[in-house]
mmCIF file of C-alpha atoms in Angstrom:
data_model
loop_
_atom_site.group_PDB
_atom_site.id
_atom_site.type_symbol
_atom_site.label_atom_id
_atom_site.label_comp_id
_atom_site.label_asym_id
_atom_site.label_seq_id
_atom_site.Cartn_x
_atom_site.Cartn_y
_atom_site.Cartn_z
ATOM 1 C CA MET A 24 -0.006 -0.020 -0.010
ATOM 2 C CA ARG A 25 2.852 2.473 0.875
ATOM 3 C CA ASN A 26 4.345 1.743 -2.654
ATOM 4 C CA ILE A 27 1.091 2.799 -4.173
ATOM 5 C CA ILE A 28 0.888 5.924 -2.171
ATOM 6 C CA SER A 29 4.611 6.675 -2.982
ATOM 7 C CA ILE A 30 4.050 6.219 -6.830
ATOM 8 C CA VAL A 31 0.974 8.467 -6.611
ATOM 9 C CA LEU A 32 2.860 11.283 -4.667
ATOM 10 C CA ILE A 33 5.771 10.938 -7.362
ATOM 11 C CA LEU A 34 3.192 11.112 -10.213
ATOM 12 C CA VAL A 35 1.563 14.337 -8.590
ATOM 13 C CA SER A 36 4.998 15.894 -8.194
ATOM 14 C CA PHE A 37 6.100 15.162 -11.796
ATOM 15 C CA THR A 38 2.797 16.550 -13.144
ATOM 16 C CA ILE A 39 3.173 19.756 -11.164
ATOM 17 C CA PHE A 40 6.723 20.054 -12.382
ATOM 18 C CA GLY A 41 5.774 19.152 -15.903
ATOM 19 C CA VAL A 42 2.988 21.832 -16.097
ATOM 20 C CA ARG A 43 5.261 24.384 -14.608
ATOM 21 C CA ILE A 44 7.917 23.654 -17.322
ATOM 22 C CA ALA A 45 5.222 23.729 -19.976
ATOM 23 C CA LYS A 46 4.142 27.191 -18.656
ATOM 24 C CA LYS A 47 7.895 28.335 -18.952
ATOM 25 C CA ILE A 48 8.087 26.989 -22.475
ATOM 26 C CA GLN A 49 4.873 28.641 -23.454
ATOM 27 C CA PHE A 50 6.139 31.922 -22.103
ATOM 28 C CA LYS A 51 9.430 31.669 -24.068
ATOM 29 C CA GLN A 52 7.387 30.859 -27.142
ATOM 30 C CA ASN A 53 5.192 34.028 -26.740
ATOM 31 C CA VAL A 54 7.447 36.562 -24.928
ATOM 32 C CA SER A 55 10.992 35.983 -24.045
ATOM 33 C CA GLY A 56 11.933 34.304 -27.409
ATOM 34 C CA TYR A 57 10.454 37.271 -29.390
ATOM 35 C CA LEU A 58 12.173 39.688 -27.019
ATOM 36 C CA LYS A 59 15.475 38.001 -27.724
ATOM 37 C CA ARG A 60 14.895 38.161 -31.359
ATOM 38 C CA ALA A 61 13.995 41.974 -31.157
ATOM 39 C CA ALA A 62 17.154 42.457 -29.291
ATOM 40 C CA ASP A 63 19.167 40.590 -31.923
ATOM 41 C CA ALA A 64 17.238 42.266 -35.005
ATOM 42 C CA ASN A 65 19.581 44.045 -37.531
ATOM 43 C CA THR A 66 16.756 46.367 -38.856
ATOM 44 C CA ILE A 67 14.269 48.731 -37.121
ATOM 45 C CA GLU A 68 11.569 47.106 -39.022
ATOM 46 C CA LEU A 69 12.456 43.667 -37.866
ATOM 47 C CA ALA A 70 12.873 44.724 -34.277
ATOM 48 C CA HIS A 71 9.469 46.503 -34.281
ATOM 49 C CA GLU A 72 7.832 43.532 -35.735
ATOM 50 C CA GLU A 73 9.252 41.153 -32.995
ATOM 51 C CA LEU A 74 8.511 43.663 -30.172
ATOM 52 C CA THR A 75 5.052 44.081 -31.388
ATOM 53 C CA LYS A 76 4.244 40.295 -31.145
ATOM 54 C CA VAL A 77 5.281 40.567 -27.408
ATOM 55 C CA ILE A 78 3.262 43.587 -26.676
ATOM 56 C CA ASP A 79 0.371 42.091 -28.373
ATOM 57 C CA TYR A 80 0.589 38.915 -26.336
ATOM 58 C CA LEU A 81 0.910 40.810 -23.025
ATOM 59 C CA GLU A 82 -2.089 42.947 -23.824
ATOM 60 C CA ALA A 83 -4.260 40.077 -24.925
ATOM 61 C CA ASN A 84 -3.396 38.137 -21.615
ATOM 62 C CA ASN A 85 -3.647 41.306 -19.412
ATOM 63 C CA ILE A 86 0.047 41.109 -18.297
ATOM 64 C CA THR A 87 0.510 45.002 -18.200
ATOM 65 C CA SER A 88 0.735 45.814 -14.458
ATOM 66 C CA GLY A 89 1.242 44.403 -11.124
ATOM 67 C CA TYR A 90 4.118 42.555 -9.347
ATOM 68 C CA THR A 91 5.243 38.885 -9.643
ATOM 69 C CA SER A 92 6.240 38.662 -6.145
ATOM 70 C CA MET A 93 4.287 36.846 -3.413
ATOM 71 C CA ILE A 94 5.409 38.509 -0.361
ATOM 72 C CA TRP A 95 6.907 41.875 -1.002
ATOM 73 C CA GLU A 96 7.283 44.058 -4.001
ATOM 74 C CA THR A 97 10.601 44.822 -5.454
ATOM 75 C CA PRO A 98 11.488 46.984 -8.503
ATOM 76 C CA ASP A 99 12.816 43.937 -10.482
ATOM 77 C CA GLU A 100 9.369 42.377 -10.298
ATOM 78 C CA ASP A 101 7.447 45.450 -11.420
ATOM 79 C CA ILE A 102 5.353 44.447 -14.601
ATOM 80 C CA SER A 103 3.990 47.948 -15.184
ATOM 81 C CA PHE A 104 7.603 49.431 -15.356
ATOM 82 C CA TRP A 105 8.725 46.728 -17.612
ATOM 83 C CA TYR A 106 5.664 46.876 -19.834
ATOM 84 C CA ARG A 107 5.824 50.638 -20.206
ATOM 85 C CA ASN A 108 9.451 50.336 -21.146
ATOM 86 C CA LEU A 109 8.662 47.891 -23.770
ATOM 87 C CA LYS A 110 5.890 50.332 -25.194
ATOM 88 C CA ALA A 111 8.266 53.335 -25.201
ATOM 89 C CA SER A 112 10.753 51.064 -27.104
ATOM 90 C CA GLN A 113 8.056 50.188 -29.500
ATOM 91 C CA ALA A 114 7.165 53.848 -30.057
ATOM 92 C CA GLU A 115 10.676 54.830 -30.531
ATOM 93 C CA LEU A 116 11.189 52.182 -33.298
ATOM 94 C CA GLN A 117 7.911 53.160 -34.877
ATOM 95 C CA ASN A 118 8.485 56.857 -34.822
ATOM 96 C CA LEU A 119 12.087 56.721 -36.139
ATOM 97 C CA LYS A 120 11.956 58.488 -39.540
ATOM 98 C CA SER A 121 15.797 59.040 -39.918
ATOM 99 C CA ASN A 122 17.431 57.338 -42.701
ATOM 100 C CA SER A 123 20.784 57.876 -41.073
ATOM 101 C CA ALA A 124 22.568 54.497 -40.415
ATOM 102 C CA LEU A 125 24.264 55.919 -37.307
ATOM 103 C CA GLU A 126 20.750 56.932 -35.775
ATOM 104 C CA ARG A 127 19.265 53.627 -36.748
ATOM 105 C CA THR A 128 22.089 51.540 -35.331
ATOM 106 C CA ASN A 129 22.050 53.682 -32.061
ATOM 107 C CA VAL A 130 18.248 52.948 -31.606
ATOM 108 C CA LEU A 131 18.957 49.156 -32.092
ATOM 109 C CA ILE A 132 21.741 49.298 -29.612
ATOM 110 C CA LYS A 133 19.579 51.204 -27.122
ATOM 111 C CA LEU A 134 16.935 48.595 -27.751
ATOM 112 C CA ARG A 135 19.323 45.683 -27.063
ATOM 113 C CA GLU A 136 20.316 47.363 -23.872
ATOM 114 C CA THR A 137 16.619 47.676 -22.639
ATOM 115 C CA LEU A 138 15.783 44.247 -23.618
ATOM 116 C CA VAL A 139 18.892 42.247 -22.462
ATOM 117 C CA ASP A 140 20.794 42.079 -19.275
ATOM 118 C CA THR A 141 24.506 41.350 -19.630
ATOM 119 C CA GLY A 142 26.616 40.203 -16.705
ATOM 120 C CA LYS A 143 28.067 36.663 -16.239
ATOM 121 C CA SER A 144 25.563 35.625 -18.809
ATOM 122 C CA THR A 145 23.334 37.339 -21.360
ATOM 123 C CA LYS A 146 19.616 37.017 -20.715
ATOM 124 C CA VAL A 147 16.284 38.697 -21.672
ATOM 125 C CA THR A 148 15.084 41.334 -19.188
ATOM 126 C CA VAL A 149 11.858 39.814 -17.782
ATOM 127 C CA PRO A 150 10.356 40.191 -14.334
ATOM 128 C CA ARG A 151 10.971 37.049 -12.529
ATOM 129 C CA GLY A 152 8.082 34.651 -12.293
ATOM 130 C CA LEU A 153 6.081 36.233 -15.143
ATOM 131 C CA ALA A 154 5.541 32.951 -16.860
ATOM 132 C CA VAL A 155 2.945 31.989 -14.140
ATOM 133 C CA TYR A 156 1.554 35.480 -13.449
ATOM 134 C CA PRO A 157 -1.053 36.345 -12.085
ATOM 135 C CA ASN A 158 -1.063 32.911 -10.158
ATOM 136 C CA ASN A 159 2.452 33.077 -8.727
ATOM 137 C CA GLY A 160 1.330 32.325 -5.084
ATOM 138 C CA PHE A 161 -0.620 29.374 -6.279
ATOM 139 C CA TRP A 162 2.335 28.089 -8.157
ATOM 140 C CA GLY A 163 4.603 28.641 -5.138
ATOM 141 C CA ILE A 164 2.270 26.450 -3.168
ATOM 142 C CA LEU A 165 2.082 23.708 -5.732
ATOM 143 C CA ILE A 166 6.008 23.611 -6.119
ATOM 144 C CA LEU A 167 6.054 23.278 -2.322
ATOM 145 C CA ILE A 168 3.531 20.429 -2.384
ATOM 146 C CA ALA A 169 5.480 18.749 -5.173
ATOM 147 C CA LEU A 170 8.699 18.926 -3.333
ATOM 148 C CA LEU A 171 6.959 17.544 -0.018
ATOM 149 C CA SER A 172 5.402 14.821 -2.159
ATOM 150 C CA LEU A 173 8.705 13.819 -3.562
ATOM 151 C CA PHE A 174 10.213 13.830 -0.060
ATOM 152 C CA PHE A 175 7.482 11.690 1.579
ATOM 153 C CA SER A 176 7.252 9.288 -1.218
ATOM 154 C CA PHE A 177 11.008 8.609 -0.782
ATOM 155 C CA VAL A 178 10.457 8.267 2.837
ATOM 156 C CA LEU A 179 7.755 5.662 2.244
ATOM 157 C CA PHE A 180 9.846 3.765 -0.076
ATOM 158 C CA ALA A 181 12.679 3.773 2.434
ATOM 159 C CA ILE A 182 10.361 2.568 5.117
ATOM 160 C CA GLU A 183 9.057 -0.205 2.849
ATOM 161 C CA SER A 184 12.504 -1.165 1.753
ATOM 162 C CA GLU A 185 13.607 -1.436 5.364
ATOM 163 C CA LYS A 186 10.528 -3.636 6.272
ATOM 164 C CA LYS A 187 11.397 -5.968 3.452
ATOM 165 C CA SER A 188 15.000 -6.149 4.343
ATOM 166 C CA LYS A 189 14.128 -6.988 8.153
ATOM 167 C CA LYS A 190 11.540 -9.798 6.966
ATOM 168 C CA LYS A 191 14.206 -11.175 4.726
ATOM 169 C CA LYS A 192 16.801 -11.267 7.530
ATOM 170 C CA GLU A 193 14.315 -12.771 9.906
ATOM 171 C CA GLN A 194 13.590 -15.488 7.246
ATOM 172 C CA GLN A 195 17.186 -16.191 6.944
ATOM 173 C CA LEU A 196 17.642 -16.448 10.590
ATOM 174 C CA SER A 197 14.660 -18.670 11.096
ATOM 175 C CA SER A 198 15.663 -21.010 8.290
ATOM 176 C CA SER A 199 19.228 -21.411 9.761
#
């Protein structure tokens, strides 16, 4: 019976982790992937096209304001600032009328600096936890449940394994 409970707990955990991973992939397909492409674009038109895809998705899914944090609000989790920054970049790309290669290149460089954080590694600037927004608290609880389920399933497996080991030793002693 304990083995069945353990297997169910493991399946619940893997399901939660799987759905969370799928959410992250979906977010990359609709937001962070296009932001990276906009940052890498060589032309104003291409950058504008990629950035517009992101903004359209954010607006369609009402991801334009709020915080991704569960306990306290920090500036790096401010969706409103991040979204307004994307809109300002989009407007700058759209309103650029200059044919000067230098001006166009400067706008693309500025866009790249806005969209990408560079440090030890280069990554797209996105508020942490945005992939599961507005259900960050719910997902935090689900991940905790998944981790606890995994822990308890391994504990149950260990108890069951020890019981079998004791029975086997008892049988060996009684047959000797």
